[in-house]
Coordinates of C-alpha atoms and ligand atoms in Angstrom, one line a residue:
M272 CA 85.5 6.2 11.3
R273 CA 81.9 5.3 11.8
S274 CA 81.5 1.6 11.8
W275 CA 78.6 0.2 13.7
T276 CA 76.6 -2.1 11.7
T277 CA 73.1 -2.5 12.6
C278 CA 71.0 -5.5 12.2
H279 CA 67.6 -5.0 10.9
V280 CA 65.1 -7.0 12.7
V281 CA 61.8 -7.8 11.2
L282 CA 59.1 -6.3 13.2
L283 CA 57.0 -8.7 15.1
S284 CA 53.5 -8.1 14.1
C285 CA 51.4 -7.3 17.0
L286 CA 48.4 -9.4 17.5
I287 CA 46.5 -7.6 20.2
H288 CA 43.0 -7.7 19.4
S289 CA 41.4 -4.9 21.3
V290 CA 38.4 -2.8 20.6
S291 CA 39.7 0.8 20.8
A292 CA 37.9 4.0 21.0
H293 CA 37.4 5.1 17.5
N294 CA 39.5 8.2 16.5
D295 CA 41.5 8.7 13.4
F296 CA 42.5 5.2 12.5
F297 CA 44.6 6.2 9.6
T298 CA 47.1 8.0 11.8
S299 CA 48.6 4.9 13.2
I300 CA 49.2 1.4 12.0
G301 CA 49.1 0.0 15.6
Q302 CA 45.3 0.1 15.8
M303 CA 44.8 -0.5 12.1
T304 CA 46.1 -4.1 12.6
D305 CA 43.0 -4.7 14.7
L306 CA 40.9 -3.9 11.6
L307 CA 42.7 -6.6 9.6
F308 CA 41.6 -9.2 12.1
T309 CA 38.0 -7.9 12.2
E310 CA 38.0 -8.2 8.4
K311 CA 39.3 -11.7 8.5
D312 CA 36.5 -12.7 10.9
L313 CA 34.0 -11.0 8.6
V314 CA 35.4 -13.0 5.6
T315 CA 34.8 -16.3 7.5
S316 CA 31.3 -15.3 8.4
L317 CA 30.7 -14.2 4.7
K318 CA 31.9 -17.7 3.6
D319 CA 29.6 -19.5 6.0
Y320 CA 26.8 -17.4 4.6
I321 CA 27.7 -18.4 1.1
Q322 CA 27.9 -22.0 2.0
A323 CA 24.4 -21.9 3.6
E324 CA 23.1 -20.1 0.6
E325 CA 24.6 -22.7 -1.7
R326 CA 23.1 -25.6 0.4
K327 CA 19.6 -23.9 0.1
L328 CA 20.0 -23.4 -3.7
E329 CA 21.2 -27.0 -4.0
Q330 CA 18.0 -28.2 -2.3
V331 CA 15.8 -25.9 -4.5
K332 CA 17.7 -27.3 -7.6
Q333 CA 17.1 -30.8 -6.6
W334 CA 13.4 -30.1 -6.1
A335 CA 13.2 -28.4 -9.5
E336 CA 14.9 -31.3 -11.2
K337 CA 12.8 -33.9 -9.5
L338 CA 9.5 -32.1 -10.5
D339 CA 10.9 -31.4 -14.0
S340 CA 11.1 -35.0 -14.8
L341 CA 8.0 -35.9 -13.0
T342 CA 5.8 -33.2 -14.7
S343 CA 7.1 -34.0 -18.1
I344 CA 6.3 -37.8 -17.7
A345 CA 3.0 -37.0 -16.1
T346 CA 1.9 -34.6 -18.8
Q347 CA 2.6 -37.0 -21.5
D348 CA -0.4 -39.2 -20.3
P349 CA -2.2 -37.3 -17.6
E350 CA -5.1 -39.6 -17.2
G351 CA -3.0 -42.7 -17.1
F352 CA -0.7 -41.1 -14.6
L353 CA -3.4 -40.0 -12.2
G354 CA -5.1 -43.5 -12.7
H355 CA -2.5 -44.7 -10.3
P356 CA -3.8 -44.0 -6.8
V357 CA -0.3 -43.3 -5.4
N358 CA 0.3 -40.7 -8.0
A359 CA -3.0 -39.0 -7.3
F360 CA -2.2 -39.0 -3.5
K361 CA 1.2 -37.6 -4.1
L362 CA -0.1 -34.8 -6.3
M363 CA -2.4 -33.7 -3.6
K364 CA 0.4 -33.9 -1.0
R365 CA 2.7 -31.9 -3.2
L366 CA 0.4 -29.2 -4.0
N367 CA -1.1 -28.9 -0.6
T368 CA 2.1 -29.1 1.5
E369 CA 5.3 -29.6 -0.4
W370 CA 5.1 -26.4 -2.6
G371 CA 4.4 -24.4 0.5
D372 CA 7.5 -25.9 2.2
L373 CA 9.4 -25.0 -0.9
E374 CA 8.2 -21.5 -0.7
N375 CA 9.3 -21.3 2.9
L376 CA 12.7 -22.6 1.9
V377 CA 13.1 -20.1 -1.0
L378 CA 12.0 -17.2 1.3
K379 CA 14.3 -18.2 4.1
D380 CA 17.0 -15.7 4.7
M381 CA 20.3 -17.3 5.2
S382 CA 22.1 -14.0 5.7
D383 CA 21.0 -13.4 9.3
G384 CA 24.2 -14.4 11.0
F385 CA 26.4 -12.7 8.6
I386 CA 24.4 -9.4 8.6
S387 CA 24.4 -9.2 12.4
N388 CA 28.1 -9.8 12.5
L389 CA 28.6 -7.1 10.0
T390 CA 26.3 -4.6 11.9
I391 CA 28.1 -5.2 15.1
Q392 CA 31.6 -4.8 13.5
R393 CA 30.6 -1.8 11.5
Q394 CA 30.4 0.3 14.7
H395 CA 34.2 0.1 14.8
F396 CA 34.8 0.7 11.1
P397 CA 36.7 3.7 9.8
S398 CA 34.6 6.7 8.8
D399 CA 34.6 9.0 5.8
E400 CA 37.1 11.1 7.7
D401 CA 39.5 8.1 8.0
Q402 CA 39.2 7.3 4.3
T403 CA 39.8 10.9 3.3
G404 CA 42.6 11.1 5.8
A405 CA 44.3 8.1 4.3
A406 CA 43.8 9.4 0.8
K407 CA 45.3 12.8 1.7
A408 CA 48.3 11.0 3.3
L409 CA 48.9 9.3 0.1
L410 CA 48.8 12.6 -1.8
R411 CA 51.2 14.1 0.6
L412 CA 53.6 11.1 0.2
Q413 CA 53.4 11.6 -3.5
D414 CA 54.7 15.1 -3.1
T415 CA 57.3 14.6 -0.4
Y416 CA 58.9 11.7 -2.1
Q417 CA 58.2 12.9 -5.7
L418 CA 56.4 9.7 -6.7
D419 CA 54.6 9.4 -9.9
T420 CA 51.1 8.0 -10.2
Q421 CA 52.2 5.0 -12.1
S422 CA 54.6 3.8 -9.4
I423 CA 52.0 4.3 -6.7
S424 CA 49.3 2.6 -8.8
T425 CA 51.5 -0.4 -9.5
G426 CA 52.7 -0.5 -5.9
D427 CA 56.2 -0.1 -7.0
L428 CA 57.5 2.1 -4.1
P429 CA 61.0 2.5 -2.7
G430 CA 61.6 0.0 0.1
T431 CA 59.2 -2.6 -1.3
S432 CA 60.3 -5.7 -3.1
V433 CA 58.6 -7.2 -6.1
K434 CA 58.5 -10.4 -4.2
L435 CA 56.3 -9.0 -1.4
P436 CA 53.1 -11.0 -1.2
Y437 CA 51.2 -7.8 -0.3
R438 CA 52.4 -5.3 -2.9
S439 CA 49.1 -3.9 -3.9
T440 CA 47.8 -2.1 -6.9
L441 CA 45.3 0.7 -7.5
T442 CA 42.3 0.0 -9.6
V443 CA 40.6 2.6 -11.9
E444 CA 38.1 3.2 -9.1
D445 CA 40.9 3.8 -6.6
C446 CA 42.6 6.4 -8.7
F447 CA 39.3 8.0 -9.5
E448 CA 38.6 8.2 -5.8
L449 CA 42.0 9.8 -5.1
G450 CA 41.3 12.3 -7.9
R451 CA 37.9 13.1 -6.4
I452 CA 39.2 13.7 -3.0
A453 CA 41.9 16.0 -4.4
Y454 CA 39.1 17.8 -6.3
S455 CA 37.0 18.2 -3.2
E456 CA 40.1 20.0 -1.7
S457 CA 40.4 22.2 -4.8
D458 CA 43.8 20.5 -5.4
Y459 CA 43.5 20.5 -9.2
R460 CA 47.1 19.3 -9.8
H461 CA 46.5 16.0 -7.9
T462 CA 43.0 15.8 -9.4
E463 CA 44.6 15.9 -12.9
V464 CA 47.3 13.4 -12.3
W465 CA 45.0 10.9 -10.7
M466 CA 42.2 11.3 -13.2
A467 CA 44.9 10.9 -15.9
Q468 CA 46.1 7.7 -14.3
A469 CA 42.5 6.4 -14.1
L470 CA 42.1 7.2 -17.8
K471 CA 45.3 5.5 -18.7
Q472 CA 44.3 2.3 -16.9
L473 CA 40.9 2.5 -18.7
D474 CA 42.7 2.9 -22.1
E475 CA 44.8 -0.1 -21.3
G476 CA 41.6 -2.1 -21.0
E477 CA 41.1 -2.4 -17.4
E478 CA 37.5 -3.4 -16.6
S479 CA 35.8 -0.8 -14.4
S480 CA 32.4 0.7 -13.4
V481 CA 34.0 4.1 -13.8
E482 CA 32.8 5.7 -17.0
P483 CA 35.5 7.3 -19.1
V484 CA 33.1 10.3 -19.6
M485 CA 33.2 11.0 -15.9
V486 CA 37.0 10.9 -15.7
L487 CA 37.3 13.2 -18.7
D488 CA 34.9 15.6 -17.1
Y489 CA 37.1 16.0 -14.0
L490 CA 40.3 16.0 -16.2
S491 CA 39.1 18.9 -18.4
Y492 CA 38.0 20.9 -15.5
S493 CA 41.2 20.4 -13.5
V494 CA 43.4 21.3 -16.4
Y495 CA 41.2 24.3 -17.1
Q496 CA 41.6 25.4 -13.5
Q497 CA 45.3 25.2 -13.9
G498 CA 45.1 27.6 -16.9
E499 CA 45.6 25.1 -19.7
L500 CA 42.8 25.9 -22.0
E501 CA 44.0 23.9 -24.9
R502 CA 44.2 20.7 -23.0
A503 CA 40.8 21.4 -21.4
L504 CA 39.5 21.7 -24.8
D505 CA 41.1 18.4 -26.0
F506 CA 39.6 16.5 -23.1
T507 CA 36.2 18.1 -23.7
R508 CA 36.2 17.1 -27.3
R509 CA 37.2 13.5 -26.3
L510 CA 34.4 13.4 -23.9
L511 CA 31.9 14.7 -26.5
E512 CA 33.1 11.8 -28.8
L513 CA 31.9 9.4 -26.3
D514 CA 28.8 11.3 -25.3
P515 CA 27.8 13.9 -27.8
E516 CA 24.8 14.9 -25.8
H517 CA 26.7 15.7 -22.5
Q518 CA 25.2 19.0 -21.5
R519 CA 28.0 20.5 -19.4
A520 CA 30.6 19.4 -21.9
N521 CA 28.8 21.1 -24.7
G522 CA 28.6 24.3 -22.7
N523 CA 32.3 24.0 -21.7
L524 CA 33.3 23.4 -25.3
K525 CA 31.8 26.7 -26.4
Y526 CA 33.2 28.5 -23.4
F527 CA 36.8 27.1 -23.9
E528 CA 36.8 27.9 -27.6
Y529 CA 35.7 31.4 -26.9
Q530 CA 38.4 31.9 -24.2
L531 CA 41.1 30.3 -26.4
A532 CA 40.2 32.5 -29.3
K533 CA 40.4 35.6 -27.0
Q534 CA 43.8 34.5 -25.7
R535 CA 45.1 33.9 -29.3
K536 CA 44.0 37.3 -30.3
A537 CA 45.7 38.9 -27.4
G538 CA 48.9 37.0 -28.3
E539 CA 48.6 38.3 -31.8
D540 CA 48.2 41.9 -30.7
L541 CA 51.3 41.5 -28.5
R542 CA 53.4 40.1 -31.4
Y543 CA 52.2 42.9 -33.6
R544 CA 53.1 45.5 -30.9
R545 CA 56.6 43.9 -30.6
S546 CA 57.1 44.0 -34.4
E547 CA 56.3 47.7 -34.2
G548 CA 59.1 48.1 -31.7
A549 CA 57.3 47.9 -28.4
E550 CA 59.2 46.8 -25.3
P551 CA 59.2 43.0 -24.8
E552 CA 57.5 42.0 -21.4
R553 CA 60.1 40.9 -18.9
E554 CA 60.4 37.1 -18.6
E555 CA 58.8 35.9 -15.4
S556 CA 61.6 33.4 -14.7
E557 CA 64.3 36.0 -14.6
G558 CA 63.9 36.8 -11.0
R559 CA 63.7 33.1 -10.1
K560 CA 67.2 32.3 -11.4
G561 CA 68.8 34.3 -8.5
V562 CA 67.0 32.1 -5.9
K563 CA 69.7 30.2 -4.1
K564 CA 69.1 26.7 -2.8
D565 CA 69.6 28.0 0.7
N566 CA 66.7 30.2 0.5
L567 CA 64.3 27.4 -0.2
P568 CA 61.2 27.6 2.0
E569 CA 61.5 25.4 5.0
K570 CA 58.9 23.0 3.8
K571 CA 61.0 22.3 0.6
K572 CA 64.2 21.9 2.6
Y573 CA 62.3 19.4 4.8
E574 CA 61.0 17.5 1.9
Q575 CA 64.4 17.4 0.2
L576 CA 66.0 16.0 3.4
C577 CA 63.2 13.4 3.7
R578 CA 64.2 12.2 0.2
G579 CA 67.8 12.1 1.3
E580 CA 68.8 15.2 -0.8
G581 CA 70.6 18.3 0.4
I582 CA 72.5 16.8 3.4
K583 CA 74.9 19.4 4.5
M584 CA 78.0 17.6 5.8
T585 CA 81.5 18.3 4.5
P586 CA 84.1 15.6 4.4
R587 CA 86.2 17.6 6.8
R588 CA 83.5 17.8 9.4
Q589 CA 82.5 14.2 8.7
S590 CA 86.1 13.2 9.5
R591 CA 85.7 14.5 13.1
L592 CA 82.7 12.4 13.8
F593 CA 83.6 9.2 15.7
C594 CA 82.2 6.1 17.3
R595 CA 83.3 5.0 20.7
Y596 CA 82.5 2.8 23.6
Y597 CA 81.1 5.1 26.4
D598 CA 80.7 4.4 30.1
N599 CA 80.0 8.0 31.1
N600 CA 83.1 8.6 33.3
Q601 CA 83.2 5.0 34.7
H602 CA 79.6 5.0 35.7
P603 CA 79.2 1.8 37.8
R604 CA 76.4 0.5 35.6
Y605 CA 78.4 0.9 32.5
L606 CA 82.0 0.3 33.6
L607 CA 81.8 -3.4 32.5
G608 CA 79.5 -3.0 29.7
P609 CA 80.0 0.3 28.0
V610 CA 77.5 1.4 25.4
K611 CA 78.2 2.2 21.7
Q612 CA 78.2 5.9 21.0
E613 CA 78.2 7.4 17.5
D614 CA 78.5 11.1 16.7
E615 CA 75.6 11.7 14.2
W616 CA 76.1 15.4 13.7
D617 CA 78.4 18.1 15.1
R618 CA 76.3 21.4 15.2
P619 CA 73.9 20.8 16.9
Y620 CA 75.6 17.9 18.5
I621 CA 73.6 14.8 18.0
I622 CA 74.7 11.5 19.5
R623 CA 73.3 8.1 18.6
Y624 CA 73.4 5.2 21.1
H625 CA 73.4 1.8 19.4
D626 CA 71.7 -1.4 21.0
I627 CA 70.4 0.8 23.7
I628 CA 67.0 -0.8 24.1
S629 CA 66.4 -4.6 23.7
E630 CA 64.0 -6.3 21.5
W631 CA 62.1 -7.4 24.6
E632 CA 61.8 -3.9 26.1
I633 CA 60.6 -2.5 22.8
E634 CA 57.8 -5.1 22.6
K635 CA 56.9 -4.5 26.2
V636 CA 56.8 -0.6 25.7
K637 CA 54.6 -1.1 22.6
E638 CA 52.3 -3.6 24.4
L639 CA 51.9 -1.0 27.3
A640 CA 51.3 1.8 24.9
K641 CA 49.0 0.3 22.3
P642 CA 45.6 0.3 24.1
R643 CA 46.2 3.9 25.0
L644 CA 47.4 5.4 21.7
R645 CA 45.6 8.6 20.9
R646 CA 46.0 11.2 18.1
A647 CA 49.0 13.3 19.2
T648 CA 48.4 16.8 20.2
V649 CA 50.5 20.0 19.9
H650 CA 50.5 23.3 21.8
D651 CA 48.5 25.9 20.0
P652 CA 50.9 28.9 20.1
Q653 CA 48.0 31.4 20.3
T654 CA 46.2 29.9 23.2
G655 CA 48.8 27.6 24.8
Q656 CA 46.2 24.8 24.7
L657 CA 46.6 21.3 23.2
T658 CA 45.0 20.5 20.0
T659 CA 45.4 18.2 17.0
A660 CA 47.0 19.4 13.8
Q661 CA 47.7 18.2 10.3
Y662 CA 51.3 18.8 10.7
R663 CA 51.5 16.2 13.4
V664 CA 50.1 13.0 12.3
S665 CA 50.7 10.2 14.7
K666 CA 49.4 8.5 17.8
S667 CA 51.0 8.6 21.1
A668 CA 50.7 7.5 24.7
W669 CA 52.5 8.4 27.8
L670 CA 54.0 5.7 30.1
T671 CA 54.8 6.4 33.8
A672 CA 57.7 4.9 35.6
N673 CA 55.6 3.1 38.1
E674 CA 53.4 1.2 35.8
H675 CA 56.1 -1.3 34.7
S676 CA 59.7 -1.8 35.6
V677 CA 60.7 -1.6 32.0
V678 CA 59.7 2.1 32.0
D679 CA 61.7 2.7 35.1
H680 CA 64.7 1.0 33.7
I681 CA 64.5 3.0 30.5
N682 CA 64.3 6.2 32.6
Q683 CA 67.3 5.2 34.7
R684 CA 69.3 4.4 31.6
I685 CA 68.7 7.9 30.2
E686 CA 69.8 9.4 33.4
D687 CA 72.9 7.3 33.8
L688 CA 74.1 8.0 30.2
T689 CA 73.2 11.7 30.0
G690 CA 74.1 12.5 33.6
L691 CA 70.8 14.5 33.6
D692 CA 68.2 14.3 36.3
V693 CA 65.1 12.6 34.9
Q694 CA 63.0 13.4 38.0
T695 CA 61.9 16.6 36.3
A696 CA 61.6 15.1 32.9
E697 CA 58.2 14.4 31.2
E698 CA 56.9 10.8 31.2
L699 CA 58.0 8.5 28.5
Q700 CA 56.1 9.3 25.3
V701 CA 55.5 6.4 22.9
A702 CA 54.6 7.4 19.3
N703 CA 53.4 5.4 16.4
Y704 CA 53.4 6.9 12.9
G705 CA 51.3 5.1 10.2
V706 CA 51.8 5.5 6.6
G707 CA 51.9 9.2 5.8
G708 CA 52.4 9.9 9.5
Q709 CA 54.7 12.8 10.1
Y710 CA 55.6 15.8 12.4
E711 CA 56.6 18.9 10.5
P712 CA 59.5 21.1 11.5
H713 CA 59.2 22.3 15.1
F714 CA 61.3 23.1 18.2
D715 CA 61.0 20.8 21.2
F716 CA 61.7 23.8 23.6
G717 CA 59.3 26.6 24.4
R718 CA 59.9 29.8 22.8
K719 CA 60.0 33.2 24.7
D720 CA 57.2 34.7 22.6
E721 CA 54.8 31.7 23.4
P722 CA 52.5 31.5 26.3
D723 CA 54.5 29.3 28.6
A724 CA 53.7 25.8 27.4
F725 CA 55.6 24.1 30.2
K726 CA 54.6 26.6 33.0
E727 CA 52.1 24.2 34.6
L728 CA 54.9 21.5 34.9
G729 CA 57.0 24.0 36.9
T730 CA 60.2 22.3 35.8
G731 CA 61.5 24.8 33.3
N732 CA 62.0 24.4 29.5
R733 CA 63.0 21.2 27.7
I734 CA 66.6 21.2 28.0
A735 CA 67.3 18.0 26.0
T736 CA 65.5 15.3 23.9
W737 CA 66.2 11.6 24.1
L738 CA 64.6 9.7 21.2
F739 CA 64.5 5.9 20.9
Y740 CA 63.8 4.2 17.5
M741 CA 61.7 1.2 18.3
S742 CA 61.4 0.1 14.7
D743 CA 63.2 0.2 11.4
V744 CA 61.2 2.0 8.7
A745 CA 61.1 0.4 5.2
A746 CA 61.1 3.8 3.5
G747 CA 60.7 7.4 4.8
G748 CA 60.3 8.3 8.5
A749 CA 63.7 9.9 9.0
T750 CA 64.2 12.7 11.6
V751 CA 65.5 15.7 9.8
F752 CA 67.0 19.0 10.9
P753 CA 66.2 21.5 8.1
E754 CA 68.2 24.4 9.5
V755 CA 71.5 22.5 9.4
G756 CA 70.7 19.9 6.7
A757 CA 71.0 16.8 8.9
V758 CA 69.2 13.5 8.5
V759 CA 68.9 10.9 11.2
R760 CA 67.6 7.5 10.0
P761 CA 65.5 5.4 12.3
I762 CA 67.4 2.3 13.3
K763 CA 65.6 -0.1 15.5
G764 CA 67.2 -0.4 19.0
T765 CA 69.1 2.9 18.8
A766 CA 68.4 6.3 20.4
V767 CA 69.5 9.8 19.5
F768 CA 70.1 12.6 22.0
W769 CA 70.5 16.3 21.6
Y770 CA 70.3 19.5 23.7
N771 CA 67.6 21.9 22.8
L772 CA 69.0 24.8 25.0
L773 CA 72.3 26.5 24.9
P774 CA 74.3 26.7 28.1
S775 CA 72.8 30.2 28.6
G776 CA 69.4 28.7 28.8
E777 CA 68.5 30.2 25.4
G778 CA 66.8 28.0 22.9
D779 CA 69.1 26.6 20.2
Y780 CA 67.4 27.4 17.0
S781 CA 69.6 25.0 15.0
T782 CA 67.8 22.1 16.7
R783 CA 64.6 22.7 14.7
H784 CA 63.6 19.3 13.5
A785 CA 60.9 17.1 11.9
A786 CA 59.8 13.6 11.5
C787 CA 59.5 12.8 7.7
P788 CA 56.3 11.0 6.5
V789 CA 56.5 7.3 6.7
L790 CA 56.4 6.1 3.1
V791 CA 56.4 2.3 3.6
G792 CA 56.3 0.6 6.9
N793 CA 55.5 1.6 10.4
K794 CA 57.5 3.8 12.7
W795 CA 57.6 3.4 16.5
V796 CA 59.6 5.9 18.6
S797 CA 59.5 6.8 22.2
N798 CA 61.0 10.0 23.7
K799 CA 61.9 11.5 26.9
W800 CA 62.0 15.3 27.2
I801 CA 64.4 16.4 29.9
H802 CA 63.7 19.6 31.7
E803 CA 65.9 22.4 33.0
H804 CA 65.3 22.0 36.7
G805 CA 67.7 19.7 38.5
Q806 CA 70.4 20.3 35.9
E807 CA 71.8 23.5 37.3
F808 CA 75.2 22.1 37.9
R809 CA 75.6 20.7 34.4
R810 CA 74.4 23.9 32.8
R811 CA 76.7 26.1 34.8
C812 CA 79.7 24.0 33.9
G813 CA 78.7 23.8 30.3
L814 CA 79.4 20.0 30.3
H815 CA 77.2 19.3 27.3
E816 CA 79.3 21.3 24.8
M817 CA 81.1 19.0 22.2
D818 CA 84.8 19.1 22.9
Ligands
OGA182 C1 59.0 14.7 18.5 C2 59.8 14.5 17.4 C3 60.8 13.0 15.9 C4 60.7 11.6 15.2 O1 58.2 13.8 18.8 O2 59.0 15.8 19.1 O3 60.5 15.3 16.9 O4 61.5 11.2 14.4 N1 60.0 13.2 16.9 O5 59.7 10.9 15.6
FE2_183 FE1 60.5 17.0 18.3

């Protein structure tokens, strides 16, 4: 029986306020938190500016009111009024100096402080690339987790509660922007659904600067691109009701009508030929019926597993998975305090260790990594060089054993529990996945046909992977193994471990795995890739096979 209960500890939000080199904000939440604090400071500065502007306006108003009553009295009996020498003197003074002072006051720019703050801070603001990246991440999440635009727009996502103070909604402008980004990527399906959402919100009466005509223009084009002429025509007609002079729409109307008439004619000809005894065309879907679920492309399997569907574990196999206390053959450091071990999967054998890294250690590791987080890189199989890629969206940093005792202790723990030499392992890698952050299916080991990715290290291939989960993830973010249909959920304070190589030294292809996109929340992991060299004894004796 598997029985460990895990406590979900609310993530301490990290308040480190560092100015980091600007690169791909959207790929990790760690550095995005800084932006929130910057924004908060800017709001304070903006409010100061508003107050100053209000004080100024108040002065101007008082002046206007004073002069209003004065001039109306004075003009009732101008000569009588000026017959009073003080009035005459004051009129001279007002006109000669006081109106000038007022002019200066009106011209005075109260926005200096705010504008200079904004100018300075803007140097660290996200770029167009960040905005597009965040939008694309949202579109990716929409697909992977099969979310509809309404749920996204109302902020009603799995793992979020209605009570959350920060459940946020999308405005017509936001939906329109997502549609436009999809359009710029020639992604007409997403263009359609987001423009439709924008239109729906407009129809429901939401105030917006986005014109329905613009939305309809995108809508008709995107459905046309998807081959839906009739709907394209409907949208174009609706557009023309609002703006009968719209040039492009008028042109499109004629074109769509013409195409539709042609299509209908072709349909009629076909029906006629059939009634004359011609062979019916074969249904396109016939071939598809035979497609077995197993033959799904890997991407589909990966997405399914991310949604928690298609997990391939039989009750029989499940009954052979156990939990136990483990001291690694009476290892002196674990004899008195064995650790909790849980079988996560059988083939490949994946073990989870519970309560294996403390809250304090997690915070320390994050603190050390934060200022150094950079967009994660992958080996380009063609060149063997490191590059960034869409399929791996996260930020990571490497921590060495000598920079803090916590890193050293962690490395030692891995060595003690796995019995593997970590001298030859890579440094501890810390990774932070923001919303939409993911790592598509890959092997951790180097393949034979690749230029030797680990050659420079001179320590052989990656024999095993140790992966700490340093956060819970509200929704999404599981580690999945598409070849075998396994899902490993992130649980804060636990770690999973598996061998990437078979005892023969060959890569174990069943270990292909991926990190699902984070849907809601923030995912922190750290991992240790253990290498072959130094493990000869273990490999010869095949000690890592599951009994
Ligand atoms: C990796 C990896 C999985 C995860 O970094 O190689 O597979 O869940 N990570 O983060
Ligand atoms: Fe991996």
